[in-house]
Amino acid sequence: MKKILLLVFIVLSGRAYSQVKDQLKVNVHPGVELFTIVQILADKYPQPNPSAYSKEVLAYFEKYKDHPAVKKVATFEKTYTDLVELGWCMSNFPNIKIYEPAELSWYKNYGKENVLEYIKLCRDFFNDTHFWDFYQRHAARYTQWGNALKASVDSAGLVQKLQGFYKYNADVHWWICIDPLNSWGSHAITTKTINPQFADWIVYNTGYFARNADPQKDPYFEFTNFDNLVFHEGSHIYLNGLEKQYQKQIEELAYLFNKDDDGMRRNSISNWRYCFDENLVRSVTAALYHKYREPRAYKKQMAKELLSDFIYVEELAPFIYERYLESDKYKSFAEFFPEILTYLKQKHSSTDKNVLKE
């Protein structure tokens, strides 16, 4: 009997691991790499940290500095590092299909016609330079770099911790784009506005940040701040359905919107629903920090949210931690969710002078 139970446990564990594995991709995205190379050739991107790979990239593509795609981006007055996210408008490599978003923040910077023309010229660059041949020749190295980082993420069990918190299923997937030519920083990419076919993926772009980079060695990618990515961005997906279900009750708390705070303006939060969502997501993240991170990391996270004017995190994070995480009363976060709304309503009366009204 014990052998049978052990076998069942192994099979179920294998399925769970496979599910988590399918939820997380770590690789070099061909579209992002393509747009990065074009911007580097146009001197519109920070120089990459020295590595054997960056040396090979420059040696191969340097002769294409006069390509129309390079000349096009060179005409853009101010070019941002995260413009390379336009690579997500492409799919079906190597037979590229281009999705043309109806609305895109980059249209405000450069004009819609210019942006769409630039994307098409980058597809020409892909074909004219035989970019796919170069990419395929390095595919094994890309996989090696990605697997090393993925092992670190998997070993921390971040996806399992998030699933264990909510205790119900949500279709959440993470895609970490390792960017070997990126020496400037990490950022999330909102794929649902760039290309809806990737809307189910939470995409995070991260680079090679070695201070003493060796031009003879390959780049490597560090495991930093992914807990915030998984807990914060993942929570948006988990909470979306609950916030729709309780929309009426949430709107009844609209008098809590601190719309005049600098942090709300800085983060472009223009309504209570958005404000509530961000405060709740950040509260869940802080509560998970309380449970899984060292006390100093939790305190820093709480201080950061208060400084950013997410004022309800200060009370919601401890409430969620004590009443939900440290309790066996609720079968899932969905069951606990109405308690948060009741707590806010009881704590902050609509006639309270300290509440910022609309």
Tab-separated table of C-alpha atoms in Angstrom:
chain	number	residue	atom	x	y	z
A	1	MET	CA	0.000	0.000	0.000
A	2	LYS	CA	2.853	2.388	0.898
A	3	LYS	CA	4.477	1.715	-2.477
A	4	ILE	CA	1.228	2.562	-4.280
A	5	LEU	CA	0.829	5.819	-2.341
A	6	LEU	CA	4.447	6.706	-3.038
A	7	LEU	CA	3.932	6.050	-6.752
A	8	VAL	CA	0.805	8.249	-6.788
A	9	PHE	CA	2.719	11.014	-4.998
A	10	ILE	CA	5.565	10.846	-7.526
A	11	VAL	CA	3.150	10.980	-10.473
A	12	LEU	CA	1.253	13.949	-8.998
A	13	SER	CA	4.487	15.742	-8.116
A	14	GLY	CA	5.736	15.180	-11.649
A	15	ARG	CA	2.555	16.693	-13.062
A	16	ALA	CA	2.828	19.698	-10.762
A	17	TYR	CA	6.461	20.249	-11.736
A	18	SER	CA	5.580	19.924	-15.414
A	19	GLN	CA	2.796	22.486	-14.995
A	20	VAL	CA	5.180	24.976	-13.357
A	21	LYS	CA	7.774	24.276	-16.027
A	22	ASP	CA	5.246	25.094	-18.747
A	23	GLN	CA	4.391	28.345	-16.927
A	24	LEU	CA	7.932	29.709	-17.099
A	25	LYS	CA	10.059	30.371	-20.177
A	26	VAL	CA	13.567	31.835	-20.045
A	27	ASN	CA	15.204	32.595	-23.374
A	28	VAL	CA	16.570	35.188	-25.794
A	29	HIS	CA	13.574	36.569	-27.682
A	30	PRO	CA	14.472	36.909	-31.395
A	31	GLY	CA	12.350	40.033	-31.861
A	32	VAL	CA	13.870	41.866	-28.898
A	33	GLU	CA	17.376	40.849	-29.993
A	34	LEU	CA	16.670	42.051	-33.536
A	35	PHE	CA	15.480	45.509	-32.457
A	36	THR	CA	18.321	45.820	-29.940
A	37	ILE	CA	20.924	45.178	-32.633
A	38	VAL	CA	19.326	47.729	-34.979
A	39	GLN	CA	19.371	50.407	-32.248
A	40	ILE	CA	22.999	49.605	-31.350
A	41	LEU	CA	24.025	50.046	-34.995
A	42	ALA	CA	22.245	53.416	-35.009
A	43	ASP	CA	24.002	54.524	-31.799
A	44	LYS	CA	20.574	54.739	-30.181
A	45	TYR	CA	21.189	52.197	-27.415
A	46	PRO	CA	23.711	51.929	-24.549
A	47	GLN	CA	26.777	49.922	-25.505
A	48	PRO	CA	26.538	46.321	-24.227
A	49	ASN	CA	28.860	45.035	-21.562
A	50	PRO	CA	31.866	43.345	-23.206
A	51	SER	CA	31.438	39.619	-23.807
A	52	ALA	CA	32.383	37.021	-26.377
A	53	TYR	CA	28.794	37.225	-27.634
A	54	SER	CA	28.641	41.030	-28.036
A	55	LYS	CA	31.911	40.865	-29.956
A	56	GLU	CA	30.411	38.292	-32.334
A	57	VAL	CA	27.256	40.385	-32.781
A	58	LEU	CA	29.182	43.526	-33.742
A	59	ALA	CA	31.529	41.597	-36.037
A	60	TYR	CA	28.588	40.054	-37.911
A	61	PHE	CA	26.190	43.026	-38.164
A	62	GLU	CA	28.541	46.017	-38.354
A	63	LYS	CA	28.498	46.007	-42.145
A	64	TYR	CA	24.741	46.699	-42.109
A	65	LYS	CA	25.004	50.151	-40.459
A	66	ASP	CA	23.530	51.774	-43.565
A	67	HIS	CA	20.452	49.563	-43.678
A	68	PRO	CA	17.144	51.514	-43.955
A	69	ALA	CA	15.979	50.169	-40.572
A	70	VAL	CA	19.110	51.581	-38.896
A	71	LYS	CA	18.701	54.912	-40.686
A	72	LYS	CA	15.020	55.066	-39.723
A	73	VAL	CA	15.562	54.700	-35.967
A	74	ALA	CA	18.462	57.178	-36.206
A	75	THR	CA	15.913	59.838	-37.227
A	76	PHE	CA	13.952	59.414	-33.977
A	77	GLU	CA	14.865	62.443	-31.863
A	78	LYS	CA	14.983	60.647	-28.506
A	79	THR	CA	15.180	56.881	-28.505
A	80	TYR	CA	14.376	54.935	-25.344
A	81	THR	CA	16.039	51.680	-24.336
A	82	ASP	CA	12.737	49.839	-23.974
A	83	LEU	CA	11.726	50.656	-27.573
A	84	VAL	CA	13.094	47.177	-28.332
A	85	GLU	CA	9.833	45.771	-26.934
A	86	LEU	CA	8.457	46.368	-30.447
A	87	GLY	CA	10.033	42.998	-31.204
A	88	TRP	CA	6.917	41.477	-29.601
A	89	CYS	CA	4.847	42.811	-32.510
A	90	MET	CA	6.513	40.006	-34.471
A	91	SER	CA	5.659	36.316	-34.365
A	92	ASN	CA	6.015	33.106	-36.385
A	93	PHE	CA	9.801	33.341	-36.736
A	94	PRO	CA	11.492	33.008	-39.192
A	95	ASN	CA	8.482	33.703	-41.460
A	96	ILE	CA	7.656	36.873	-39.563
A	97	LYS	CA	4.080	38.029	-39.117
A	98	ILE	CA	3.593	41.583	-37.875
A	99	TYR	CA	0.776	42.646	-35.569
A	100	GLU	CA	-0.083	46.344	-35.901
A	101	PRO	CA	-1.509	47.625	-32.592
A	102	ALA	CA	-4.387	50.090	-32.893
A	103	GLU	CA	-3.021	52.037	-29.925
A	104	LEU	CA	0.537	52.119	-28.626
A	105	SER	CA	2.373	54.548	-26.351
A	106	TRP	CA	5.206	54.770	-28.894
A	107	TYR	CA	2.821	56.346	-31.404
A	108	LYS	CA	2.769	59.450	-29.191
A	109	ASN	CA	6.561	59.684	-29.345
A	110	TYR	CA	7.183	59.074	-33.038
A	111	GLY	CA	3.826	58.921	-34.832
A	112	LYS	CA	1.929	55.785	-35.771
A	113	GLU	CA	3.076	55.710	-39.403
A	114	ASN	CA	6.743	56.035	-38.398
A	115	VAL	CA	6.525	53.262	-35.817
A	116	LEU	CA	4.784	50.829	-38.180
A	117	GLU	CA	7.232	51.661	-40.961
A	118	TYR	CA	10.128	51.036	-38.569
A	119	ILE	CA	8.754	47.617	-37.585
A	120	LYS	CA	8.472	46.624	-41.255
A	121	LEU	CA	12.002	47.866	-41.967
A	122	CYS	CA	13.262	45.745	-39.083
A	123	ARG	CA	11.616	42.738	-40.733
A	124	ASP	CA	13.562	43.654	-43.880
A	125	PHE	CA	16.728	43.852	-41.760
A	126	PHE	CA	15.928	40.365	-40.429
A	127	ASN	CA	15.744	38.991	-43.985
A	128	ASP	CA	18.532	41.034	-45.576
A	129	THR	CA	21.106	40.207	-42.896
A	130	HIS	CA	20.127	36.524	-42.558
A	131	PHE	CA	19.465	37.274	-38.909
A	132	TRP	CA	17.821	33.888	-38.368
A	133	ASP	CA	20.988	32.063	-39.408
A	134	PHE	CA	22.948	34.036	-36.799
A	135	TYR	CA	20.274	33.398	-34.158
A	136	GLN	CA	20.165	29.667	-34.876
A	137	ARG	CA	23.954	29.370	-34.676
A	138	HIS	CA	23.761	30.731	-31.136
A	139	ALA	CA	20.594	28.856	-30.098
A	140	ALA	CA	22.454	26.297	-27.970
A	141	ARG	CA	24.178	29.068	-26.017
A	142	TYR	CA	20.896	30.938	-25.550
A	143	THR	CA	19.375	27.754	-24.115
A	144	GLN	CA	22.350	27.226	-21.806
A	145	TRP	CA	22.121	30.785	-20.442
A	146	GLY	CA	18.358	30.533	-20.002
A	147	ASN	CA	18.471	27.150	-18.269
A	148	ALA	CA	20.999	28.427	-15.722
A	149	LEU	CA	18.703	31.301	-14.725
A	150	LYS	CA	15.570	29.137	-14.854
A	151	ALA	CA	17.118	26.676	-12.419
A	152	SER	CA	17.559	29.518	-9.910
A	153	VAL	CA	13.961	30.680	-10.339
A	154	ASP	CA	12.611	27.123	-10.064
A	155	SER	CA	14.691	26.345	-6.980
A	156	ALA	CA	13.142	29.316	-5.164
A	157	GLY	CA	9.667	27.860	-5.797
A	158	LEU	CA	8.195	31.298	-6.484
A	159	VAL	CA	5.393	30.095	-8.762
A	160	GLN	CA	4.406	27.394	-6.259
A	161	LYS	CA	4.389	29.956	-3.431
A	162	LEU	CA	2.022	32.203	-5.357
A	163	GLN	CA	-0.258	29.286	-6.211
A	164	GLY	CA	-0.183	28.181	-2.574
A	165	PHE	CA	-1.254	31.652	-1.481
A	166	TYR	CA	-4.336	31.931	-3.695
A	167	LYS	CA	-5.300	28.228	-3.574
A	168	TYR	CA	-7.209	28.364	-6.858
A	169	ASN	CA	-6.173	28.101	-10.473
A	170	ALA	CA	-5.408	31.054	-12.745
A	171	ASP	CA	-3.898	30.918	-16.204
A	172	VAL	CA	-0.633	32.701	-15.406
A	173	HIS	CA	2.576	32.319	-17.436
A	174	TRP	CA	5.940	34.025	-17.054
A	175	TRP	CA	8.396	34.687	-19.872
A	176	ILE	CA	11.802	36.026	-18.830
A	177	CYS	CA	13.656	37.507	-21.798
A	178	ILE	CA	17.368	37.335	-21.164
A	179	ASP	CA	18.932	40.147	-23.161
A	180	PRO	CA	22.705	39.625	-23.561
A	181	LEU	CA	23.180	43.073	-25.153
A	182	ASN	CA	21.293	44.937	-22.418
A	183	SER	CA	23.604	46.603	-19.901
A	184	TRP	CA	21.140	49.193	-18.593
A	185	GLY	CA	18.382	47.464	-16.586
A	186	SER	CA	15.318	45.260	-16.256
A	187	HIS	CA	11.682	46.032	-16.984
A	188	ALA	CA	8.288	44.407	-17.514
A	189	ILE	CA	6.726	44.367	-20.992
A	190	THR	CA	2.959	44.771	-21.323
A	191	THR	CA	2.346	42.302	-24.139
A	192	LYS	CA	-1.446	42.637	-24.099
A	193	THR	CA	-1.154	46.097	-25.697
A	194	ILE	CA	1.733	45.212	-28.012
A	195	ASN	CA	0.451	41.892	-29.335
A	196	PRO	CA	-2.733	40.317	-27.844
A	197	GLN	CA	-1.704	36.784	-28.846
A	198	PHE	CA	0.840	36.972	-25.998
A	199	ALA	CA	-1.561	38.586	-23.508
A	200	ASP	CA	-1.494	35.516	-21.234
A	201	TRP	CA	2.247	35.933	-20.655
A	202	ILE	CA	3.825	38.174	-18.042
A	203	VAL	CA	7.038	39.253	-19.757
A	204	TYR	CA	10.136	40.509	-17.984
A	205	ASN	CA	13.246	41.677	-19.787
A	206	THR	CA	16.617	41.483	-18.004
A	207	GLY	CA	20.196	42.009	-19.117
A	208	TYR	CA	23.849	41.266	-18.430
A	209	PHE	CA	25.022	43.670	-15.719
A	210	ALA	CA	28.532	42.498	-14.775
A	211	ARG	CA	30.726	45.358	-13.553
A	212	ASN	CA	33.975	43.651	-14.535
A	213	ALA	CA	32.759	42.061	-17.762
A	214	ASP	CA	35.254	39.791	-19.521
A	215	PRO	CA	35.232	40.250	-23.334
A	216	GLN	CA	36.442	36.670	-23.711
A	217	LYS	CA	33.552	35.080	-21.784
A	218	ASP	CA	29.831	34.636	-22.374
A	219	PRO	CA	27.310	36.784	-20.474
A	220	TYR	CA	25.486	35.443	-17.436
A	221	PHE	CA	22.185	36.425	-15.855
A	222	GLU	CA	21.573	36.940	-12.163
A	223	PHE	CA	18.592	35.866	-10.086
A	224	THR	CA	17.422	39.188	-8.603
A	225	ASN	CA	14.015	40.684	-7.782
A	226	PHE	CA	12.040	37.904	-9.494
A	227	ASP	CA	10.017	37.333	-6.348
A	228	ASN	CA	8.530	40.809	-6.797
A	229	LEU	CA	7.836	40.046	-10.470
A	230	VAL	CA	6.084	36.746	-9.722
A	231	PHE	CA	4.150	37.934	-6.658
A	232	HIS	CA	3.149	41.364	-8.026
A	233	GLU	CA	2.487	40.735	-11.718
A	234	GLY	CA	1.059	37.278	-11.057
A	235	SER	CA	-1.377	38.702	-8.500
A	236	HIS	CA	-2.869	41.037	-11.114
A	237	ILE	CA	-4.002	37.951	-13.051
A	238	TYR	CA	-5.332	36.132	-9.977
A	239	LEU	CA	-7.256	39.172	-8.719
A	240	ASN	CA	-8.785	40.247	-12.025
A	241	GLY	CA	-11.786	37.914	-11.767
A	242	LEU	CA	-12.456	38.719	-8.108
A	243	GLU	CA	-12.384	42.450	-8.763
A	244	LYS	CA	-14.924	42.034	-11.545
A	245	GLN	CA	-17.130	39.871	-9.307
A	246	TYR	CA	-17.104	42.453	-6.494
A	247	GLN	CA	-17.044	45.544	-8.721
A	248	LYS	CA	-20.105	47.138	-7.064
A	249	GLN	CA	-18.706	46.751	-3.537
A	250	ILE	CA	-15.327	48.104	-4.648
A	251	GLU	CA	-16.916	51.163	-6.251
A	252	GLU	CA	-18.770	51.878	-3.013
A	253	LEU	CA	-15.345	52.540	-1.473
A	254	ALA	CA	-14.392	55.126	-4.111
A	255	TYR	CA	-14.270	57.850	-1.440
A	256	LEU	CA	-10.946	56.279	-0.369
A	257	PHE	CA	-9.195	57.355	-3.582
A	258	ASN	CA	-6.238	59.586	-2.643
A	259	LYS	CA	-6.183	61.133	-6.095
A	260	ASP	CA	-4.309	64.293	-5.075
A	261	ASP	CA	-1.198	62.455	-3.841
A	262	ASP	CA	1.975	62.832	-5.908
A	263	GLY	CA	2.408	59.054	-6.048
A	264	MET	CA	-0.944	58.596	-7.758
A	265	ARG	CA	-0.033	61.171	-10.398
A	266	ARG	CA	3.457	59.715	-10.849
A	267	ASN	CA	2.006	56.264	-11.444
A	268	SER	CA	-0.764	57.613	-13.737
A	269	ILE	CA	-3.482	56.231	-11.457
A	270	SER	CA	-6.587	58.172	-12.413
A	271	ASN	CA	-9.459	56.239	-10.803
A	272	TRP	CA	-10.321	54.328	-7.644
A	273	ARG	CA	-10.591	50.913	-9.330
A	274	TYR	CA	-6.996	51.145	-10.540
A	275	CYS	CA	-5.909	52.534	-7.160
A	276	PHE	CA	-7.594	49.673	-5.288
A	277	ASP	CA	-6.071	47.064	-7.581
A	278	GLU	CA	-2.537	48.404	-7.123
A	279	ASN	CA	-2.903	48.746	-3.357
A	280	LEU	CA	-4.215	45.201	-3.074
A	281	VAL	CA	-1.568	43.666	-5.336
A	282	ARG	CA	1.181	45.472	-3.436
A	283	SER	CA	-0.354	44.387	-0.114
A	284	VAL	CA	-0.363	40.735	-1.195
A	285	THR	CA	3.250	41.073	-2.351
A	286	ALA	CA	4.267	42.604	0.984
A	287	ALA	CA	2.429	39.866	2.910
A	288	LEU	CA	4.302	37.233	0.897
A	289	TYR	CA	7.556	39.083	1.614
A	290	HIS	CA	6.621	38.905	5.305
A	291	LYS	CA	6.226	35.141	5.023
A	292	TYR	CA	9.113	34.232	2.716
A	293	ARG	CA	11.706	37.024	2.856
A	294	GLU	CA	13.896	38.314	5.666
A	295	PRO	CA	12.347	41.011	7.936
A	296	ARG	CA	14.477	43.808	6.447
A	297	ALA	CA	13.229	43.090	2.907
A	298	TYR	CA	9.632	43.212	4.171
A	299	LYS	CA	10.202	46.526	5.974
A	300	LYS	CA	11.875	48.054	2.907
A	301	GLN	CA	8.970	46.944	0.729
A	302	MET	CA	6.439	48.497	3.106
A	303	ALA	CA	8.400	51.766	3.287
A	304	LYS	CA	8.646	51.887	-0.503
A	305	GLU	CA	4.877	51.548	-0.917
A	306	LEU	CA	4.169	54.261	1.643
A	307	LEU	CA	6.622	56.646	-0.035
A	308	SER	CA	4.843	55.975	-3.343
A	309	ASP	CA	1.504	56.931	-1.726
A	310	PHE	CA	0.004	53.445	-1.834
A	311	ILE	CA	-1.328	54.326	1.592
A	312	TYR	CA	-3.593	51.307	2.140
A	313	VAL	CA	-0.727	48.798	1.938
A	314	GLU	CA	0.300	49.823	5.459
A	315	GLU	CA	-2.918	48.364	6.878
A	316	LEU	CA	-3.878	45.738	4.301
A	317	ALA	CA	-0.567	43.840	4.234
A	318	PRO	CA	-0.648	43.022	7.990
A	319	PHE	CA	-4.378	42.281	7.764
A	320	ILE	CA	-3.853	39.782	4.922
A	321	TYR	CA	-0.850	38.231	6.654
A	322	GLU	CA	-2.528	37.781	10.046
A	323	ARG	CA	-6.102	36.993	9.028
A	324	TYR	CA	-5.380	34.881	5.927
A	325	LEU	CA	-1.788	33.652	5.649
A	326	GLU	CA	-1.503	32.758	9.330
A	327	SER	CA	-5.011	31.318	9.545
A	328	ASP	CA	-6.696	28.073	8.442
A	329	LYS	CA	-10.149	29.649	8.410
A	330	TYR	CA	-10.389	30.206	4.640
A	331	LYS	CA	-10.106	27.578	1.915
A	332	SER	CA	-8.858	30.089	-0.653
A	333	PHE	CA	-8.143	33.781	-1.140
A	334	ALA	CA	-11.413	34.014	-3.103
A	335	GLU	CA	-13.257	33.101	0.102
A	336	PHE	CA	-11.253	35.663	2.083
A	337	PHE	CA	-11.559	38.524	-0.438
A	338	PRO	CA	-14.905	39.978	0.848
A	339	GLU	CA	-13.296	40.355	4.293
A	340	ILE	CA	-10.880	42.905	2.806
A	341	LEU	CA	-13.743	45.052	1.541
A	342	THR	CA	-15.552	44.821	4.887
A	343	TYR	CA	-12.349	45.737	6.720
A	344	LEU	CA	-11.775	48.863	4.591
A	345	LYS	CA	-15.404	49.949	4.946
A	346	GLN	CA	-15.366	49.557	8.735
A	347	LYS	CA	-11.960	51.186	9.185
A	348	HIS	CA	-12.675	54.202	6.954
A	349	SER	CA	-16.098	55.774	7.181
A	350	SER	CA	-17.178	57.892	4.221
A	351	THR	CA	-17.700	60.750	6.683
A	352	ASP	CA	-14.198	60.472	8.157
A	353	LYS	CA	-12.402	63.826	7.816
A	354	ASN	CA	-9.095	62.038	7.232
A	355	VAL	CA	-10.344	60.310	4.092
A	356	LEU	CA	-9.520	62.011	0.789
A	357	LYS	CA	-12.749	62.388	-1.147
A	358	GLU	CA	-13.255	62.635	-4.877
